């Protein structure tokens, strides 16, 4: 092994585990993925270790290891919680991987990794405060301040998808039940399935989220109305974040981020709820797309040790 240092990032998801190796200059040197072993914690650890060992063998160098995964590690117990890969919940995944890989490992939420990737060399590059928002099957978000993930004592900074939709109208109360046990969470309105449900309830049509956006772009008045409701709700929900965090840039990821008109329409709407005479926050589309999770994991080691 020579002393070339690598940043290894791993995106540990419910269906696949992906690894990326970045060189010291941030260039991508290697990327691989394998299927996530089903419901088997030990096999998942082994799969991660094998990806790391093979990447280092093939590149002839050792690297730092950062891992992005759904859920968060409790600072109090060191155990993962809130993952949709339930076999990982309650497990000391960081400690176990540190033992297997014989080095310190950083683990954080996948939405934090998205925000870090975009803040480092994506749509939020150079900005002081970046709020990365994933609008996908769920709604997650992460906050990066001066190039570092904002974590916090509860490891939940940015978990805004399970706050209630602010300034609700009478017909938006109590809202749809959410898996978290409450109703009317932002996620139930702004996720892709949330958009589909709103369209179904309003029109009786079952249409996939991406098709609602495409049909709206093609002039379909019912899909246009559904998307307009989505934009107005998104403006309300994100105005809450702007009032508290005042980010320089809000970067969108996930399937709904492919809806072109959001970037023009939402900033025209959010001023109604932001407590300021003007709003200079930028709303931006991600640069790295689906790669941001694994890239951000690699960037968790901001300054390479040594
Ligand atoms: Zn919820």
PDB file of C-alpha atoms and ligand atoms in Angstrom:
ATOM      1  CA  UNK A   1       0.000   0.000   0.000  1.00  0.00           C
ATOM      2  CA  UNK A   2       1.390   3.406  -0.868  1.00  0.00           C
ATOM      3  CA  UNK A   3       0.398   6.494   1.086  1.00  0.00           C
ATOM      4  CA  UNK A   4      -2.144   7.738  -1.433  1.00  0.00           C
ATOM      5  CA  UNK A   5      -5.156   8.594   0.655  1.00  0.00           C
ATOM      6  CA  UNK A   6      -8.683   7.836  -0.447  1.00  0.00           C
ATOM      7  CA  UNK A   7     -12.061   9.020   0.711  1.00  0.00           C
ATOM      8  CA  UNK A   8     -14.367   6.014   0.684  1.00  0.00           C
ATOM      9  CA  UNK A   9     -18.068   6.717   0.860  1.00  0.00           C
ATOM     10  CA  UNK A  10     -20.753   4.080   1.327  1.00  0.00           C
ATOM     11  CA  UNK A  11     -24.457   4.493   0.739  1.00  0.00           C
ATOM     12  CA  UNK A  12     -26.091   1.741   2.787  1.00  0.00           C
ATOM     13  CA  UNK A  13     -29.671   1.476   1.615  1.00  0.00           C
ATOM     14  CA  UNK A  14     -32.468  -1.017   1.970  1.00  0.00           C
ATOM     15  CA  UNK A  15     -31.946  -2.546  -1.463  1.00  0.00           C
ATOM     16  CA  UNK A  16     -28.337  -1.776  -2.394  1.00  0.00           C
ATOM     17  CA  UNK A  17     -25.001  -0.871  -0.905  1.00  0.00           C
ATOM     18  CA  UNK A  18     -22.879   1.427  -3.043  1.00  0.00           C
ATOM     19  CA  UNK A  19     -19.248   2.445  -2.546  1.00  0.00           C
ATOM     20  CA  UNK A  20     -17.363   5.318  -4.115  1.00  0.00           C
ATOM     21  CA  UNK A  21     -13.655   6.113  -3.834  1.00  0.00           C
ATOM     22  CA  UNK A  22     -12.590   9.711  -4.252  1.00  0.00           C
ATOM     23  CA  UNK A  23      -8.985  10.749  -4.683  1.00  0.00           C
ATOM     24  CA  UNK A  24      -7.430  13.581  -2.697  1.00  0.00           C
ATOM     25  CA  UNK A  25      -8.602  16.005  -5.387  1.00  0.00           C
ATOM     26  CA  UNK A  26     -12.200  14.732  -5.191  1.00  0.00           C
ATOM     27  CA  UNK A  27     -11.981  12.805  -8.443  1.00  0.00           C
ATOM     28  CA  UNK A  28     -14.026   9.611  -8.617  1.00  0.00           C
ATOM     29  CA  UNK A  29     -11.680   6.624  -8.825  1.00  0.00           C
ATOM     30  CA  UNK A  30     -14.052   3.718  -8.356  1.00  0.00           C
ATOM     31  CA  UNK A  31     -17.708   2.989  -7.828  1.00  0.00           C
ATOM     32  CA  UNK A  32     -19.395  -0.340  -7.179  1.00  0.00           C
ATOM     33  CA  UNK A  33     -22.655  -1.598  -5.821  1.00  0.00           C
ATOM     34  CA  UNK A  34     -24.039  -4.827  -4.424  1.00  0.00           C
ATOM     35  CA  UNK A  35     -27.493  -5.901  -3.277  1.00  0.00           C
ATOM     36  CA  UNK A  36     -28.138  -5.426   0.436  1.00  0.00           C
ATOM     37  CA  UNK A  37     -28.405  -8.801   2.213  1.00  0.00           C
ATOM     38  CA  UNK A  38     -32.008  -9.194   3.298  1.00  0.00           C
ATOM     39  CA  UNK A  39     -32.799  -8.948   6.998  1.00  0.00           C
ATOM     40  CA  UNK A  40     -29.312 -10.006   8.042  1.00  0.00           C
ATOM     41  CA  UNK A  41     -27.229  -7.586  10.109  1.00  0.00           C
ATOM     42  CA  UNK A  42     -24.044  -9.654  10.166  1.00  0.00           C
ATOM     43  CA  UNK A  43     -24.186 -10.260   6.419  1.00  0.00           C
ATOM     44  CA  UNK A  44     -24.717  -6.521   5.861  1.00  0.00           C
ATOM     45  CA  UNK A  45     -21.588  -5.722   7.890  1.00  0.00           C
ATOM     46  CA  UNK A  46     -19.641  -8.300   5.897  1.00  0.00           C
ATOM     47  CA  UNK A  47     -20.854  -6.846   2.590  1.00  0.00           C
ATOM     48  CA  UNK A  48     -19.727  -3.343   3.599  1.00  0.00           C
ATOM     49  CA  UNK A  49     -16.342  -4.655   4.747  1.00  0.00           C
ATOM     50  CA  UNK A  50     -15.840  -6.563   1.530  1.00  0.00           C
ATOM     51  CA  UNK A  51     -16.584  -3.481  -0.585  1.00  0.00           C
ATOM     52  CA  UNK A  52     -14.010  -1.491   1.393  1.00  0.00           C
ATOM     53  CA  UNK A  53     -11.361  -4.212   1.295  1.00  0.00           C
ATOM     54  CA  UNK A  54     -11.743  -4.827  -2.434  1.00  0.00           C
ATOM     55  CA  UNK A  55     -11.695  -1.112  -3.272  1.00  0.00           C
ATOM     56  CA  UNK A  56      -8.507  -0.621  -1.277  1.00  0.00           C
ATOM     57  CA  UNK A  57      -6.884  -3.686  -2.765  1.00  0.00           C
ATOM     58  CA  UNK A  58      -7.725  -2.614  -6.321  1.00  0.00           C
ATOM     59  CA  UNK A  59      -6.630   0.983  -5.798  1.00  0.00           C
ATOM     60  CA  UNK A  60      -3.559   0.069  -3.764  1.00  0.00           C
ATOM     61  CA  UNK A  61      -4.313   2.542  -1.004  1.00  0.00           C
ATOM     62  CA  UNK A  62      -6.201   2.886   2.241  1.00  0.00           C
ATOM     63  CA  UNK A  63      -8.989   5.330   2.818  1.00  0.00           C
ATOM     64  CA  UNK A  64     -11.188   7.048   5.317  1.00  0.00           C
ATOM     65  CA  UNK A  65     -14.663   5.506   5.531  1.00  0.00           C
ATOM     66  CA  UNK A  66     -17.894   7.476   5.747  1.00  0.00           C
ATOM     67  CA  UNK A  67     -21.315   5.850   5.683  1.00  0.00           C
ATOM     68  CA  UNK A  68     -24.707   7.302   4.875  1.00  0.00           C
ATOM     69  CA  UNK A  69     -27.812   5.348   5.793  1.00  0.00           C
ATOM     70  CA  UNK A  70     -31.430   6.037   6.721  1.00  0.00           C
ATOM     71  CA  UNK A  71     -32.021   6.680  10.400  1.00  0.00           C
ATOM     72  CA  UNK A  72     -29.543   8.026  12.904  1.00  0.00           C
ATOM     73  CA  UNK A  73     -27.155   6.811  15.557  1.00  0.00           C
ATOM     74  CA  UNK A  74     -28.182   7.769  19.075  1.00  0.00           C
ATOM     75  CA  UNK A  75     -25.410   9.689  20.772  1.00  0.00           C
ATOM     76  CA  UNK A  76     -26.561   8.285  24.105  1.00  0.00           C
ATOM     77  CA  UNK A  77     -26.489   4.597  23.171  1.00  0.00           C
ATOM     78  CA  UNK A  78     -24.458   4.374  19.944  1.00  0.00           C
ATOM     79  CA  UNK A  79     -27.273   2.317  18.412  1.00  0.00           C
ATOM     80  CA  UNK A  80     -28.927   2.996  15.060  1.00  0.00           C
ATOM     81  CA  UNK A  81     -32.623   3.860  15.123  1.00  0.00           C
ATOM     82  CA  UNK A  82     -35.233   4.924  12.605  1.00  0.00           C
ATOM     83  CA  UNK A  83     -33.872   2.909   9.687  1.00  0.00           C
ATOM     84  CA  UNK A  84     -36.264   1.381   7.180  1.00  0.00           C
ATOM     85  CA  UNK A  85     -33.856  -1.578   7.087  1.00  0.00           C
ATOM     86  CA  UNK A  86     -35.211  -2.786  10.370  1.00  0.00           C
ATOM     87  CA  UNK A  87     -32.508  -5.399  10.959  1.00  0.00           C
ATOM     88  CA  UNK A  88     -30.055  -2.517  11.445  1.00  0.00           C
ATOM     89  CA  UNK A  89     -32.119  -0.829  14.139  1.00  0.00           C
ATOM     90  CA  UNK A  90     -30.821  -1.294  17.665  1.00  0.00           C
ATOM     91  CA  UNK A  91     -27.411  -2.352  16.347  1.00  0.00           C
ATOM     92  CA  UNK A  92     -24.057  -0.690  17.169  1.00  0.00           C
ATOM     93  CA  UNK A  93     -23.254  -0.457  13.478  1.00  0.00           C
ATOM     94  CA  UNK A  94     -20.571   2.190  13.794  1.00  0.00           C
ATOM     95  CA  UNK A  95     -18.696   0.369  16.538  1.00  0.00           C
ATOM     96  CA  UNK A  96     -18.941  -2.963  14.733  1.00  0.00           C
ATOM     97  CA  UNK A  97     -17.638  -1.530  11.464  1.00  0.00           C
ATOM     98  CA  UNK A  98     -14.794   0.201  13.284  1.00  0.00           C
ATOM     99  CA  UNK A  99     -13.785  -3.149  14.729  1.00  0.00           C
ATOM    100  CA  UNK A 100     -14.009  -4.973  11.407  1.00  0.00           C
ATOM    101  CA  UNK A 101     -12.265  -2.241   9.395  1.00  0.00           C
ATOM    102  CA  UNK A 102      -9.730  -1.361  12.119  1.00  0.00           C
ATOM    103  CA  UNK A 103     -10.241   2.397  11.825  1.00  0.00           C
ATOM    104  CA  UNK A 104     -12.584   5.170  12.876  1.00  0.00           C
ATOM    105  CA  UNK A 105     -15.771   5.266  10.798  1.00  0.00           C
ATOM    106  CA  UNK A 106     -18.243   8.133  10.449  1.00  0.00           C
ATOM    107  CA  UNK A 107     -21.923   7.298  10.018  1.00  0.00           C
ATOM    108  CA  UNK A 108     -24.729   9.744   9.351  1.00  0.00           C
ATOM    109  CA  UNK A 109     -28.176  10.015   7.883  1.00  0.00           C
ATOM    110  CA  UNK A 110     -28.450   9.731   4.102  1.00  0.00           C
ATOM    111  CA  UNK A 111     -30.198  13.113   3.817  1.00  0.00           C
ATOM    112  CA  UNK A 112     -27.248  14.685   5.636  1.00  0.00           C
ATOM    113  CA  UNK A 113     -24.974  13.070   3.054  1.00  0.00           C
ATOM    114  CA  UNK A 114     -27.065  14.532   0.248  1.00  0.00           C
ATOM    115  CA  UNK A 115     -26.763  18.007   1.774  1.00  0.00           C
ATOM    116  CA  UNK A 116     -23.013  17.599   2.345  1.00  0.00           C
ATOM    117  CA  UNK A 117     -22.390  16.432  -1.202  1.00  0.00           C
ATOM    118  CA  UNK A 118     -24.249  19.387  -2.683  1.00  0.00           C
ATOM    119  CA  UNK A 119     -22.596  21.813  -0.260  1.00  0.00           C
ATOM    120  CA  UNK A 120     -19.122  20.491  -1.052  1.00  0.00           C
ATOM    121  CA  UNK A 121     -19.084  20.482  -4.839  1.00  0.00           C
ATOM    122  CA  UNK A 122     -22.683  20.715  -5.985  1.00  0.00           C
ATOM    123  CA  UNK A 123     -25.457  23.290  -6.117  1.00  0.00           C
ATOM    124  CA  UNK A 124     -24.552  24.710  -2.706  1.00  0.00           C
ATOM    125  CA  UNK A 125     -20.806  24.974  -3.265  1.00  0.00           C
ATOM    126  CA  UNK A 126     -19.373  28.042  -1.548  1.00  0.00           C
ATOM    127  CA  UNK A 127     -22.533  28.788   0.443  1.00  0.00           C
ATOM    128  CA  UNK A 128     -22.356  29.227   4.219  1.00  0.00           C
ATOM    129  CA  UNK A 129     -25.596  27.418   5.087  1.00  0.00           C
ATOM    130  CA  UNK A 130     -27.079  24.743   2.836  1.00  0.00           C
ATOM    131  CA  UNK A 131     -30.398  23.006   3.454  1.00  0.00           C
ATOM    132  CA  UNK A 132     -30.633  19.812   1.401  1.00  0.00           C
ATOM    133  CA  UNK A 133     -34.184  18.523   1.004  1.00  0.00           C
ATOM    134  CA  UNK A 134     -35.081  15.119  -0.413  1.00  0.00           C
ATOM    135  CA  UNK A 135     -38.594  14.976  -1.825  1.00  0.00           C
ATOM    136  CA  UNK A 136     -38.952  11.301  -2.666  1.00  0.00           C
ATOM    137  CA  UNK A 137     -40.981   8.434  -1.260  1.00  0.00           C
ATOM    138  CA  UNK A 138     -40.491  10.305   2.019  1.00  0.00           C
ATOM    139  CA  UNK A 139     -39.307  13.777   2.927  1.00  0.00           C
ATOM    140  CA  UNK A 140     -35.922  14.099   4.586  1.00  0.00           C
ATOM    141  CA  UNK A 141     -33.478  16.897   4.938  1.00  0.00           C
ATOM    142  CA  UNK A 142     -30.050  17.775   6.208  1.00  0.00           C
ATOM    143  CA  UNK A 143     -28.243  20.961   7.112  1.00  0.00           C
ATOM    144  CA  UNK A 144     -24.632  21.825   6.337  1.00  0.00           C
ATOM    145  CA  UNK A 145     -23.011  24.848   7.959  1.00  0.00           C
ATOM    146  CA  UNK A 146     -19.608  26.039   6.742  1.00  0.00           C
ATOM    147  CA  UNK A 147     -18.947  22.707   5.088  1.00  0.00           C
ATOM    148  CA  UNK A 148     -19.906  20.501   8.026  1.00  0.00           C
ATOM    149  CA  UNK A 149     -23.044  18.507   8.724  1.00  0.00           C
ATOM    150  CA  UNK A 150     -25.060  20.004  11.550  1.00  0.00           C
ATOM    151  CA  UNK A 151     -25.734  17.060  13.786  1.00  0.00           C
ATOM    152  CA  UNK A 152     -26.914  18.029  17.232  1.00  0.00           C
ATOM    153  CA  UNK A 153     -27.355  16.213  20.554  1.00  0.00           C
ATOM    154  CA  UNK A 154     -30.308  14.211  19.254  1.00  0.00           C
ATOM    155  CA  UNK A 155     -28.790  13.577  15.805  1.00  0.00           C
ATOM    156  CA  UNK A 156     -31.994  14.810  14.175  1.00  0.00           C
ATOM    157  CA  UNK A 157     -31.081  18.255  12.804  1.00  0.00           C
ATOM    158  CA  UNK A 158     -33.029  18.740   9.584  1.00  0.00           C
ATOM    159  CA  UNK A 159     -35.722  16.168  10.389  1.00  0.00           C
ATOM    160  CA  UNK A 160     -38.501  18.417   9.255  1.00  0.00           C
ATOM    161  CA  UNK A 161     -40.624  15.958   7.280  1.00  0.00           C
ATOM    162  CA  UNK A 162     -42.540  14.996  10.428  1.00  0.00           C
ATOM    163  CA  UNK A 163     -43.348  18.527  11.457  1.00  0.00           C
ATOM    164  CA  UNK A 164     -46.922  19.489  10.645  1.00  0.00           C
ATOM    165  CA  UNK A 165     -47.767  21.385   7.475  1.00  0.00           C
ATOM    166  CA  UNK A 166     -47.759  25.002   8.715  1.00  0.00           C
ATOM    167  CA  UNK A 167     -50.644  27.472   8.360  1.00  0.00           C
ATOM    168  CA  UNK A 168     -53.072  24.666   7.458  1.00  0.00           C
ATOM    169  CA  UNK A 169     -56.411  25.465   5.904  1.00  0.00           C
ATOM    170  CA  UNK A 170     -59.536  23.890   7.368  1.00  0.00           C
ATOM    171  CA  UNK A 171     -59.663  21.302   4.579  1.00  0.00           C
ATOM    172  CA  UNK A 172     -56.059  20.300   5.332  1.00  0.00           C
ATOM    173  CA  UNK A 173     -56.819  19.332   8.945  1.00  0.00           C
ATOM    174  CA  UNK A 174     -56.130  16.804  10.355  1.00  0.00           C
ATOM    175  CA  UNK A 175     -54.478  15.538   7.157  1.00  0.00           C
ATOM    176  CA  UNK A 176     -53.569  11.986   6.251  1.00  0.00           C
ATOM    177  CA  UNK A 177     -52.160   9.572   8.824  1.00  0.00           C
ATOM    178  CA  UNK A 178     -48.381   9.235   8.729  1.00  0.00           C
ATOM    179  CA  UNK A 179     -46.345   6.129   9.548  1.00  0.00           C
ATOM    180  CA  UNK A 180     -44.820   8.073  12.460  1.00  0.00           C
ATOM    181  CA  UNK A 181     -48.156   7.970  14.277  1.00  0.00           C
ATOM    182  CA  UNK A 182     -49.294  11.541  13.680  1.00  0.00           C
ATOM    183  CA  UNK A 183     -51.379  13.059  10.904  1.00  0.00           C
ATOM    184  CA  UNK A 184     -50.740  15.872   8.462  1.00  0.00           C
ATOM    185  CA  UNK A 185     -46.932  15.674   8.550  1.00  0.00           C
ATOM    186  CA  UNK A 186     -45.119  17.615   5.828  1.00  0.00           C
ATOM    187  CA  UNK A 187     -44.089  14.244   4.414  1.00  0.00           C
ATOM    188  CA  UNK A 188     -47.715  13.246   3.879  1.00  0.00           C
ATOM    189  CA  UNK A 189     -48.133  16.293   1.607  1.00  0.00           C
ATOM    190  CA  UNK A 190     -44.761  16.737  -0.101  1.00  0.00           C
ATOM    191  CA  UNK A 191     -43.550  13.194  -0.782  1.00  0.00           C
ATOM    192  CA  UNK A 192     -44.266  11.667  -4.177  1.00  0.00           C
ATOM    193  CA  UNK A 193     -46.971   9.402  -2.680  1.00  0.00           C
ATOM    194  CA  UNK A 194     -48.394  12.480  -0.912  1.00  0.00           C
ATOM    195  CA  UNK A 195     -48.783  14.280  -4.232  1.00  0.00           C
ATOM    196  CA  UNK A 196     -50.440  11.202  -5.742  1.00  0.00           C
ATOM    197  CA  UNK A 197     -52.886  10.939  -2.836  1.00  0.00           C
ATOM    198  CA  UNK A 198     -53.808  14.606  -3.062  1.00  0.00           C
ATOM    199  CA  UNK A 199     -54.487  14.225  -6.779  1.00  0.00           C
ATOM    200  CA  UNK A 200     -56.565  11.103  -6.181  1.00  0.00           C
ATOM    201  CA  UNK A 201     -58.627  12.746  -3.438  1.00  0.00           C
ATOM    202  CA  UNK A 202     -59.267  15.829  -5.514  1.00  0.00           C
ATOM    203  CA  UNK A 203     -59.933  14.233  -8.923  1.00  0.00           C
ATOM    204  CA  UNK A 204     -60.548  10.505  -8.392  1.00  0.00           C
ATOM    205  CA  UNK A 205     -57.644   9.792 -10.774  1.00  0.00           C
ATOM    206  CA  UNK A 206     -54.770   7.553  -9.746  1.00  0.00           C
ATOM    207  CA  UNK A 207     -51.712   9.055 -11.469  1.00  0.00           C
ATOM    208  CA  UNK A 208     -48.017   8.533 -10.666  1.00  0.00           C
ATOM    209  CA  UNK A 209     -46.238  11.596  -9.301  1.00  0.00           C
ATOM    210  CA  UNK A 210     -43.908  11.944 -12.261  1.00  0.00           C
ATOM    211  CA  UNK A 211     -46.861  11.708 -14.644  1.00  0.00           C
ATOM    212  CA  UNK A 212     -48.745  14.412 -12.734  1.00  0.00           C
ATOM    213  CA  UNK A 213     -45.777  16.733 -13.342  1.00  0.00           C
ATOM    214  CA  UNK A 214     -45.501  15.711 -16.998  1.00  0.00           C
ATOM    215  CA  UNK A 215     -49.231  16.123 -17.648  1.00  0.00           C
ATOM    216  CA  UNK A 216     -49.236  19.506 -15.932  1.00  0.00           C
ATOM    217  CA  UNK A 217     -46.387  20.582 -18.212  1.00  0.00           C
ATOM    218  CA  UNK A 218     -48.511  19.402 -21.147  1.00  0.00           C
ATOM    219  CA  UNK A 219     -51.423  21.610 -20.119  1.00  0.00           C
ATOM    220  CA  UNK A 220     -53.680  19.164 -18.234  1.00  0.00           C
ATOM    221  CA  UNK A 221     -55.737  21.494 -15.998  1.00  0.00           C
ATOM    222  CA  UNK A 222     -56.387  18.955 -13.241  1.00  0.00           C
ATOM    223  CA  UNK A 223     -52.730  17.970 -12.916  1.00  0.00           C
ATOM    224  CA  UNK A 224     -51.810  21.633 -13.106  1.00  0.00           C
ATOM    225  CA  UNK A 225     -54.129  22.394 -10.184  1.00  0.00           C
ATOM    226  CA  UNK A 226     -52.665  19.521  -8.132  1.00  0.00           C
ATOM    227  CA  UNK A 227     -49.132  20.721  -8.762  1.00  0.00           C
ATOM    228  CA  UNK A 228     -50.134  24.280  -7.873  1.00  0.00           C
ATOM    229  CA  UNK A 229     -51.455  23.047  -4.507  1.00  0.00           C
ATOM    230  CA  UNK A 230     -48.172  21.167  -4.004  1.00  0.00           C
ATOM    231  CA  UNK A 231     -46.136  24.294  -4.741  1.00  0.00           C
ATOM    232  CA  UNK A 232     -48.138  26.414  -2.349  1.00  0.00           C
ATOM    233  CA  UNK A 233     -47.787  23.825   0.428  1.00  0.00           C
ATOM    234  CA  UNK A 234     -44.086  23.461  -0.246  1.00  0.00           C
ATOM    235  CA  UNK A 235     -43.701  27.254  -0.027  1.00  0.00           C
ATOM    236  CA  UNK A 236     -45.428  27.267   3.361  1.00  0.00           C
ATOM    237  CA  UNK A 237     -43.408  24.327   4.667  1.00  0.00           C
ATOM    238  CA  UNK A 238     -40.053  25.703   3.541  1.00  0.00           C
ATOM    239  CA  UNK A 239     -40.881  29.219   4.794  1.00  0.00           C
ATOM    240  CA  UNK A 240     -40.818  27.708   8.282  1.00  0.00           C
ATOM    241  CA  UNK A 241     -37.254  26.524   7.678  1.00  0.00           C
ATOM    242  CA  UNK A 242     -36.191  29.886   6.239  1.00  0.00           C
ATOM    243  CA  UNK A 243     -37.591  31.678   9.285  1.00  0.00           C
ATOM    244  CA  UNK A 244     -35.532  29.511  11.632  1.00  0.00           C
ATOM    245  CA  UNK A 245     -32.367  28.629   9.707  1.00  0.00           C
ATOM    246  CA  UNK A 246     -32.177  31.332   7.008  1.00  0.00           C
ATOM    247  CA  UNK A 247     -30.143  29.127   4.634  1.00  0.00           C
ATOM    248  CA  UNK A 248     -28.279  30.595   1.666  1.00  0.00           C
ATOM    249  CA  UNK A 249     -29.325  27.737  -0.590  1.00  0.00           C
ATOM    250  CA  UNK A 250     -32.037  25.090  -0.474  1.00  0.00           C
ATOM    251  CA  UNK A 251     -31.085  22.181  -2.738  1.00  0.00           C
ATOM    252  CA  UNK A 252     -33.739  19.707  -3.804  1.00  0.00           C
ATOM    253  CA  UNK A 253     -33.212  16.010  -4.400  1.00  0.00           C
ATOM    254  CA  UNK A 254     -35.435  12.957  -4.817  1.00  0.00           C
ATOM    255  CA  UNK A 255     -37.966  12.276  -7.542  1.00  0.00           C
ATOM    256  CA  UNK A 256     -39.956  15.487  -7.082  1.00  0.00           C
ATOM    257  CA  UNK A 257     -36.791  17.562  -7.649  1.00  0.00           C
ATOM    258  CA  UNK A 258     -37.150  16.745 -11.352  1.00  0.00           C
ATOM    259  CA  UNK A 259     -40.252  18.958 -11.521  1.00  0.00           C
ATOM    260  CA  UNK A 260     -38.782  21.935 -13.397  1.00  0.00           C
ATOM    261  CA  UNK A 261     -41.362  24.527 -12.486  1.00  0.00           C
ATOM    262  CA  UNK A 262     -40.778  24.286  -8.712  1.00  0.00           C
ATOM    263  CA  UNK A 263     -37.587  26.332  -8.973  1.00  0.00           C
ATOM    264  CA  UNK A 264     -39.412  29.340 -10.392  1.00  0.00           C
ATOM    265  CA  UNK A 265     -42.813  28.984  -8.761  1.00  0.00           C
ATOM    266  CA  UNK A 266     -41.967  28.283  -5.107  1.00  0.00           C
ATOM    267  CA  UNK A 267     -39.691  31.340  -4.622  1.00  0.00           C
ATOM    268  CA  UNK A 268     -42.542  33.482  -5.966  1.00  0.00           C
ATOM    269  CA  UNK A 269     -44.818  32.076  -3.255  1.00  0.00           C
ATOM    270  CA  UNK A 270     -42.676  31.745  -0.139  1.00  0.00           C
ATOM    271  CA  UNK A 271     -42.416  35.494   0.514  1.00  0.00           C
ATOM    272  CA  UNK A 272     -45.982  35.420   1.834  1.00  0.00           C
ATOM    273  CA  UNK A 273     -44.821  33.420   4.873  1.00  0.00           C
ATOM    274  CA  UNK A 274     -41.186  34.402   5.355  1.00  0.00           C
ATOM    275  CA  UNK A 275     -40.834  37.109   7.986  1.00  0.00           C
ATOM    276  CA  UNK A 276     -38.765  39.439   5.837  1.00  0.00           C
ATOM    277  CA  UNK A 277     -39.451  42.142   3.262  1.00  0.00           C
ATOM    278  CA  UNK A 278     -37.434  40.148   0.716  1.00  0.00           C
ATOM    279  CA  UNK A 279     -36.079  36.608   0.401  1.00  0.00           C
ATOM    280  CA  UNK A 280     -32.672  36.116  -1.192  1.00  0.00           C
ATOM    281  CA  UNK A 281     -32.463  32.389  -0.469  1.00  0.00           C
ATOM    282  CA  UNK A 282     -31.835  30.359  -3.625  1.00  0.00           C
ATOM    283  CA  UNK A 283     -33.848  27.260  -4.476  1.00  0.00           C
ATOM    284  CA  UNK A 284     -31.636  25.002  -6.578  1.00  0.00           C
ATOM    285  CA  UNK A 285     -31.748  21.637  -8.278  1.00  0.00           C
ATOM    286  CA  UNK A 286     -29.103  19.154  -7.173  1.00  0.00           C
ATOM    287  CA  UNK A 287     -25.996  18.650  -9.311  1.00  0.00           C
ATOM    288  CA  UNK A 288     -25.081  15.086  -8.378  1.00  0.00           C
ATOM    289  CA  UNK A 289     -28.513  13.452  -8.452  1.00  0.00           C
ATOM    290  CA  UNK A 290     -28.646   9.936  -7.056  1.00  0.00           C
ATOM    291  CA  UNK A 291     -24.862  10.018  -6.523  1.00  0.00           C
ATOM    292  CA  UNK A 292     -25.096  12.619  -3.796  1.00  0.00           C
ATOM    293  CA  UNK A 293     -25.723  10.078  -1.040  1.00  0.00           C
ATOM    294  CA  UNK A 294     -22.544   8.146  -1.677  1.00  0.00           C
ATOM    295  CA  UNK A 295     -20.479  11.251  -2.496  1.00  0.00           C
ATOM    296  CA  UNK A 296     -21.577  12.975   0.699  1.00  0.00           C
ATOM    297  CA  UNK A 297     -20.639   9.885   2.710  1.00  0.00           C
ATOM    298  CA  UNK A 298     -17.135  10.136   1.271  1.00  0.00           C
ATOM    299  CA  UNK A 299     -16.992  13.843   2.154  1.00  0.00           C
ATOM    300  CA  UNK A 300     -17.857  13.171   5.808  1.00  0.00           C
ATOM    301  CA  UNK A 301     -14.129  13.175   6.405  1.00  0.00           C
ATOM    302  CA  UNK A 302     -13.728  16.833   5.509  1.00  0.00           C
ATOM    303  CA  UNK A 303     -10.071  17.090   6.256  1.00  0.00           C
ATOM    304  CA  UNK A 304      -8.173  13.881   5.804  1.00  0.00           C
ATOM    305  CA  UNK A 305      -6.436  12.781   8.972  1.00  0.00           C
ATOM    306  CA  UNK A 306      -2.803  12.750   9.173  1.00  0.00           C
TER     307      UNK A 306
HETATM  308 ZN1  LIG B   1     -44.959  11.803  10.254  1.00  0.00          ZN
END
